[in-house]
Amino acid sequence: MSSNNETLHAWAGVANGKPLVQMDLPLKKWDENSVEIRVTHCGICGSDDHMLSESWGPTHYPICVGHEIVGEVTKVGANVTNLKVGDRAGIGAQSGSCHECKNCLEGNENICHNMVLTYGSQWPCGTWTSGGYADKWRGDYRFAFKVPDNLSSQIAATFFCAGITTYAPLRRTEVGKGSIVGVMGIGGLGHYGVLWAKAMGAKVVGMSHNDKKHDVALELGCDDYINTSNPQDMARYKNTLTHILCTGTSPDFQWAPYFALLVVNGNFINVSAPSWNFPELNPMLLLKNQIFIHGSAIGSPEEIEEMLAFAEKNNVKPWIDVYPMKDVNKVLDDFRAGKPRFRYVLEN
Ligand SMILES: NC(=O)c1ccc[n+]([C@@H]2O[C@H](COP(=O)([O-])OP(=O)(O)OC[C@H]3O[C@@H](n4cnc5c(N)ncnc54)[C@H](OP(=O)(O)O)[C@@H]3O)[C@@H](O)[C@H]2O)c1
Ligand SMILES: [Zn+2]
Ligand SMILES: [Zn+2]
């Protein structure tokens, strides 16, 4: 447990390649917009690993990652309207925003110009943000969401990053009956992509970089499966997909074989955030295929509320395995080895 009221007790990364260790870190300065929770669950996202291993650039250590957080509300500031002590709250990859920039004012807080990410960012008070591999989280109530009563906390946690990151762009690009959606990379994000697209009425094709997930992808609900390393398998879907949701690529990814699968005016939606750049894009490829390329980052508070209601109505539930928080280092090793089917959740 935390040693005092202004600290949290974290499993923190201290250097690239080193196991996480337990230590106290400061909470943000309390204000009347603050909510504090006792963390009960936190999912493991690919972004946690990127930050711990500095694959996006230098990380400010020590860092407490984890942004699929659920817990019990223990304290609320006077301005908090959506939560009370004893409620269950969920928090995703964003813990605050400026509420003043154009994006915030237009309801796109998820791409705020002064974003406060749940870890690896600084609060206006200067404190570095800390995520859910910990006993407590403290942040802004506008990024803490009431967990619906019909969702257990362990099931709810992963909606707040993997869930919303895939739900938002599929809705924005109007996936529905008649859509044929290829989901590239069937991991934490990708498996949600499959579940959402099916619930929206689409036909779904799982696209994985080898044959290993064939059976489990069909069990998950995919109507068909493509091994993207096999050109003959890819050829079966030439000019067929209305959408590709890209959640993972290899470093030698090329645009052309994927554009070839899309229908005219098809959508290539990237949500993956690899440590490498995508290759140069020949403009003729875009012209000749008449393609829309989209990018998407998590989702706005409004989209998160909409997603929770959609999940409840359509009974969308992630596939998770739950492990004790104290085993986090072993669980992270398994995550890095690509073992989850399809998301790991840590439990305090
Ligand atoms: N846009 C956002 O706001 C946002 C939010 C959260 C996460 N992300 C990013 O999204 C990405 C996925 O996160 P995640 O949590 O879903 O990770 P994950 O569970 O590890 O899934 C990544 C998937 O990438 C595929 N992959 C792995 N190695 C590959 C290779 N050599 N070649 C081709 N595909 C390979 C795998 O799918 P197959 O084995 O099926 O090929 C794997 O399941 C990460 O980069 C993460 O940082 C972005
Ligand atoms: Zn994430
Ligand atoms: Zn803003």
Coordinates of N, CA and C and ligand atoms in Angstrom, one line a residue, residues 44-47 50 56 67 161-162 165 184-190 207-210 213 225 228 247-251 270-274 296-298 335 340 342-343, ligand 1:
I44 N -3.1 -5.1 -20.0 CA -1.8 -4.8 -20.6 C -1.9 -4.5 -22.0
C45 N -1.5 -3.3 -22.4 CA -1.6 -2.9 -23.8 C -0.3 -2.8 -24.5
G46 N -0.2 -3.0 -25.8 CA 1.0 -2.9 -26.5 C 1.8 -1.6 -26.3
S47 N 1.0 -0.5 -26.0 CA 1.7 0.8 -25.8 C 2.5 0.7 -24.4
H50 N 5.7 -0.6 -25.5 CA 6.5 0.5 -26.2 C 7.1 1.5 -25.3
W56 N 9.4 4.3 -28.8 CA 8.9 5.6 -29.4 C 9.9 6.7 -29.1
H67 N -3.0 1.5 -18.9 CA -4.1 2.5 -19.2 C -5.4 1.8 -19.6
C161 N -9.0 1.1 -23.4 CA -8.0 1.4 -24.5 C -8.3 0.6 -25.7
A162 N -8.0 -0.8 -25.6 CA -8.2 -1.6 -26.8 C -9.6 -1.5 -27.4
T165 N -10.3 2.2 -28.9 CA -9.4 2.5 -30.1 C -9.9 1.8 -31.3
M184 N -6.4 -6.6 -39.4 CA -5.0 -7.0 -39.5 C -4.3 -7.0 -38.2
G185 N -3.8 -8.1 -37.7 CA -3.2 -8.3 -36.4 C -4.3 -8.6 -35.5
I186 N -4.3 -9.9 -35.0 CA -5.4 -10.3 -34.1 C -4.8 -10.4 -32.7
G187 N -4.6 -9.3 -32.1 CA -4.1 -9.2 -30.7 C -5.1 -8.6 -29.9
G188 N -4.7 -7.8 -28.9 CA -5.6 -7.1 -28.0 C -6.5 -6.2 -28.7
L189 N -6.0 -5.3 -29.5 CA -6.8 -4.4 -30.3 C -7.6 -5.1 -31.4
G190 N -6.9 -6.0 -32.1 CA -7.5 -6.7 -33.2 C -8.7 -7.5 -32.9
M207 N -6.9 -11.2 -40.3 CA -5.7 -11.1 -41.1 C -4.5 -11.2 -40.2
S208 N -3.8 -12.3 -40.2 CA -2.8 -12.6 -39.3 C -1.5 -12.9 -40.0
H209 N -0.3 -12.7 -39.4 CA 0.9 -12.8 -40.1 C 1.4 -14.2 -40.3
N210 N 0.7 -15.2 -39.7 CA 1.0 -16.6 -40.0 C -0.2 -17.4 -39.7
K213 N -3.1 -18.5 -35.6 CA -4.4 -18.1 -35.0 C -5.6 -18.5 -35.8
Y225 N -10.3 -16.2 -42.7 CA -9.0 -16.0 -42.2 C -8.0 -15.8 -43.3
T228 N -1.5 -13.4 -44.0 CA -1.0 -12.3 -44.8 C 0.4 -12.5 -45.4
T247 N -4.0 -3.1 -37.0 CA -3.6 -3.0 -35.6 C -2.2 -3.5 -35.3
G248 N -1.6 -4.1 -36.4 CA -0.2 -4.6 -36.3 C 0.4 -4.9 -37.6
T249 N 1.7 -4.5 -37.8 CA 2.4 -4.9 -39.1 C 3.8 -5.4 -38.7
S250 N 4.4 -5.9 -39.7 CA 5.8 -6.3 -39.6 C 6.7 -5.1 -40.1
P251 N 7.9 -5.0 -39.8 CA 8.7 -3.8 -40.2 C 8.8 -3.8 -41.8
N270 N -5.5 2.9 -39.9 CA -4.4 2.5 -39.1 C -4.6 3.0 -37.6
V271 N -4.5 2.0 -36.7 CA -4.5 2.4 -35.3 C -3.2 1.9 -34.6
S272 N -2.4 1.1 -35.4 CA -1.1 0.6 -34.8 C -0.1 1.8 -34.6
A273 N 0.8 1.6 -33.7 CA 1.8 2.6 -33.4 C 3.2 2.0 -33.3
P274 N 3.7 1.5 -34.4 CA 4.9 0.7 -34.4 C 6.1 1.6 -34.1
S296 N -6.3 6.9 -36.3 CA -7.2 7.2 -35.2 C -6.5 6.9 -33.9
A297 N -6.7 7.8 -32.9 CA -6.2 7.6 -31.6 C -7.3 7.5 -30.5
I298 N -7.2 6.5 -29.8 CA -8.2 6.1 -28.7 C -9.6 6.6 -29.1
F335 N 3.3 -11.6 -22.6 CA 2.7 -10.6 -23.6 C 3.7 -10.3 -24.7
P340 N -1.0 -13.8 -25.5 CA -2.4 -13.5 -25.1 C -3.4 -14.0 -26.2
F342 N -7.1 -12.9 -25.8 CA -6.3 -12.0 -26.6 C -5.8 -10.8 -25.7
R343 N -6.2 -10.7 -24.5 CA -5.8 -9.6 -23.6 C -5.5 -10.1 -22.2
Ligands
LIG1 N1 -4.2 4.3 -32.0 C1 -4.2 4.2 -30.6 O1 -4.8 5.1 -30.0 C2 -3.7 3.0 -30.0 C3 -4.2 2.6 -28.8 C4 -3.7 1.4 -28.2 C5 -2.6 0.8 -28.8 N2 -2.1 1.2 -30.0 C6 -1.0 0.5 -30.7 O2 -1.6 -0.5 -31.4 C7 -0.7 -1.6 -31.5 C8 -1.3 -2.9 -31.1 O3 -1.5 -2.9 -29.7 P1 -2.0 -4.3 -29.0 O4 -2.2 -3.9 -27.6 O5 -3.2 -4.8 -29.8 O6 -0.8 -5.3 -29.2 P2 -0.8 -6.9 -29.3 O7 -1.9 -7.4 -28.5 O8 0.6 -7.3 -29.1 O9 -1.2 -7.1 -30.9 C9 -0.3 -6.7 -31.9 C10 -0.5 -7.6 -33.1 O10 0.4 -7.3 -34.1 C11 0.7 -8.4 -34.9 N3 2.1 -8.7 -35.1 C12 3.0 -9.0 -34.1 N4 4.2 -9.2 -34.7 C13 4.0 -9.1 -36.1 C14 4.8 -9.3 -37.2 N5 6.1 -9.6 -37.1 N6 4.3 -9.1 -38.4 C15 3.0 -8.8 -38.5 N7 2.2 -8.6 -37.5 C16 2.7 -8.8 -36.3 C17 0.1 -9.6 -34.1 O11 -1.0 -10.1 -34.7 P3 -1.0 -11.5 -35.6 O12 -0.2 -12.4 -34.8 O13 -2.4 -11.8 -35.7 O14 -0.4 -11.1 -37.0 C18 -0.2 -9.1 -32.7 O15 -1.3 -9.8 -32.2 C19 0.6 -1.2 -30.7 O16 1.5 -0.6 -31.6 C20 0.0 -0.1 -29.8 O17 0.9 0.8 -29.3 C21 -2.6 2.3 -30.6

